[in-house]
């Protein structure tokens, strides 16, 4: 990925079917149903919360910022050209 983030954060993963021992849950249905999903740093895991149970406070601008398609795939997009204010 051509973003101003560490090389470790830009790495991708290709899995062989034999490597899949856990559920690869899709985040899209969780977001569509109003949940907030938080991916924690390192090996700290991922948590899914009801919107009313979360109060997020940001201490700095985001490292990356994106949007979700409103039609078609409804996938999230991280533009190659990041908006000003995102920190690297």
Short mmCIF file of C-alpha atoms in Angstrom, two decimals:
data_model
loop_
_atom_site.label_atom_id
_atom_site.label_comp_id
_atom_site.label_asym_id
_atom_site.label_seq_id
_atom_site.Cartn_x
_atom_site.Cartn_y
_atom_site.Cartn_z
CA UNK A 1 0.00 0.00 0.00
CA UNK A 2 1.40 3.42 -0.90
CA UNK A 3 0.48 5.14 2.36
CA UNK A 4 2.76 6.97 4.76
CA UNK A 5 2.65 4.15 7.32
CA UNK A 6 5.23 1.60 8.47
CA UNK A 7 6.14 -1.22 6.09
CA UNK A 8 4.71 -3.77 8.55
CA UNK A 9 1.32 -2.02 8.34
CA UNK A 10 1.42 -2.18 4.51
CA UNK A 11 2.02 -5.95 4.38
CA UNK A 12 -0.66 -8.26 3.02
CA UNK A 13 -1.46 -11.90 3.69
CA UNK A 14 -2.47 -14.73 1.37
CA UNK A 15 -3.96 -17.72 3.17
CA UNK A 16 -4.11 -21.32 2.09
CA UNK A 17 -7.44 -23.00 2.92
CA UNK A 18 -5.55 -25.39 5.22
CA UNK A 19 -4.51 -22.38 7.34
CA UNK A 20 -8.11 -21.42 8.14
CA UNK A 21 -8.95 -22.72 11.59
CA UNK A 22 -11.10 -19.78 12.74
CA UNK A 23 -14.05 -17.88 11.31
CA UNK A 24 -13.05 -15.11 8.90
CA UNK A 25 -15.98 -12.91 9.87
CA UNK A 26 -16.96 -10.14 7.51
CA UNK A 27 -17.01 -6.68 9.05
CA UNK A 28 -19.52 -5.32 6.51
CA UNK A 29 -22.60 -7.03 8.08
CA UNK A 30 -21.51 -5.87 11.53
CA UNK A 31 -21.24 -2.26 10.34
CA UNK A 32 -24.56 -2.55 8.47
CA UNK A 33 -26.24 -3.60 11.71
CA UNK A 34 -24.83 -0.59 13.61
CA UNK A 35 -21.91 -2.22 15.41
CA UNK A 36 -18.48 -0.68 15.92
CA UNK A 37 -15.50 -2.96 15.30
CA UNK A 38 -12.14 -2.11 16.86
CA UNK A 39 -8.94 -3.80 15.72
CA UNK A 40 -6.51 -3.51 18.62
CA UNK A 41 -2.72 -3.22 18.15
CA UNK A 42 -0.47 -6.26 17.82
CA UNK A 43 -1.87 -9.46 19.30
CA UNK A 44 -4.55 -7.70 21.38
CA UNK A 45 -7.37 -8.95 19.14
CA UNK A 46 -10.55 -7.44 17.78
CA UNK A 47 -13.74 -6.45 19.60
CA UNK A 48 -17.25 -5.68 18.36
CA UNK A 49 -19.46 -3.26 20.29
CA UNK A 50 -23.00 -1.90 20.16
CA UNK A 51 -22.90 1.75 19.02
CA UNK A 52 -24.59 2.96 22.24
CA UNK A 53 -21.89 1.29 24.36
CA UNK A 54 -18.95 3.19 22.82
CA UNK A 55 -17.67 6.74 23.32
CA UNK A 56 -14.57 7.31 21.20
CA UNK A 57 -12.18 10.16 21.99
CA UNK A 58 -9.42 10.95 19.50
CA UNK A 59 -6.27 12.71 20.68
CA UNK A 60 -4.86 13.34 17.18
CA UNK A 61 -5.93 13.20 13.54
CA UNK A 62 -6.16 9.71 12.00
CA UNK A 63 -3.15 8.02 10.41
CA UNK A 64 -5.38 7.00 7.47
CA UNK A 65 -8.86 8.08 6.52
CA UNK A 66 -11.31 6.52 4.08
CA UNK A 67 -14.93 6.09 3.15
CA UNK A 68 -17.46 3.44 2.25
CA UNK A 69 -18.98 3.06 -1.21
CA UNK A 70 -22.66 4.01 -1.10
CA UNK A 71 -23.60 1.57 -3.87
CA UNK A 72 -22.25 -1.57 -5.51
CA UNK A 73 -19.74 -3.42 -3.34
CA UNK A 74 -20.24 -1.11 -0.31
CA UNK A 75 -16.56 -1.78 0.43
CA UNK A 76 -14.39 0.62 2.42
CA UNK A 77 -11.88 2.65 0.43
CA UNK A 78 -8.59 4.19 1.54
CA UNK A 79 -7.70 6.78 -1.10
CA UNK A 80 -4.08 6.81 -2.26
CA UNK A 81 -4.10 10.58 -1.82
CA UNK A 82 -4.90 11.15 1.82
CA UNK A 83 -6.66 14.30 3.02
CA UNK A 84 -4.69 16.91 4.93
CA UNK A 85 -4.76 16.45 8.66
CA UNK A 86 -4.04 12.73 8.57
CA UNK A 87 -0.77 12.11 10.30
CA UNK A 88 1.92 9.72 9.13
#
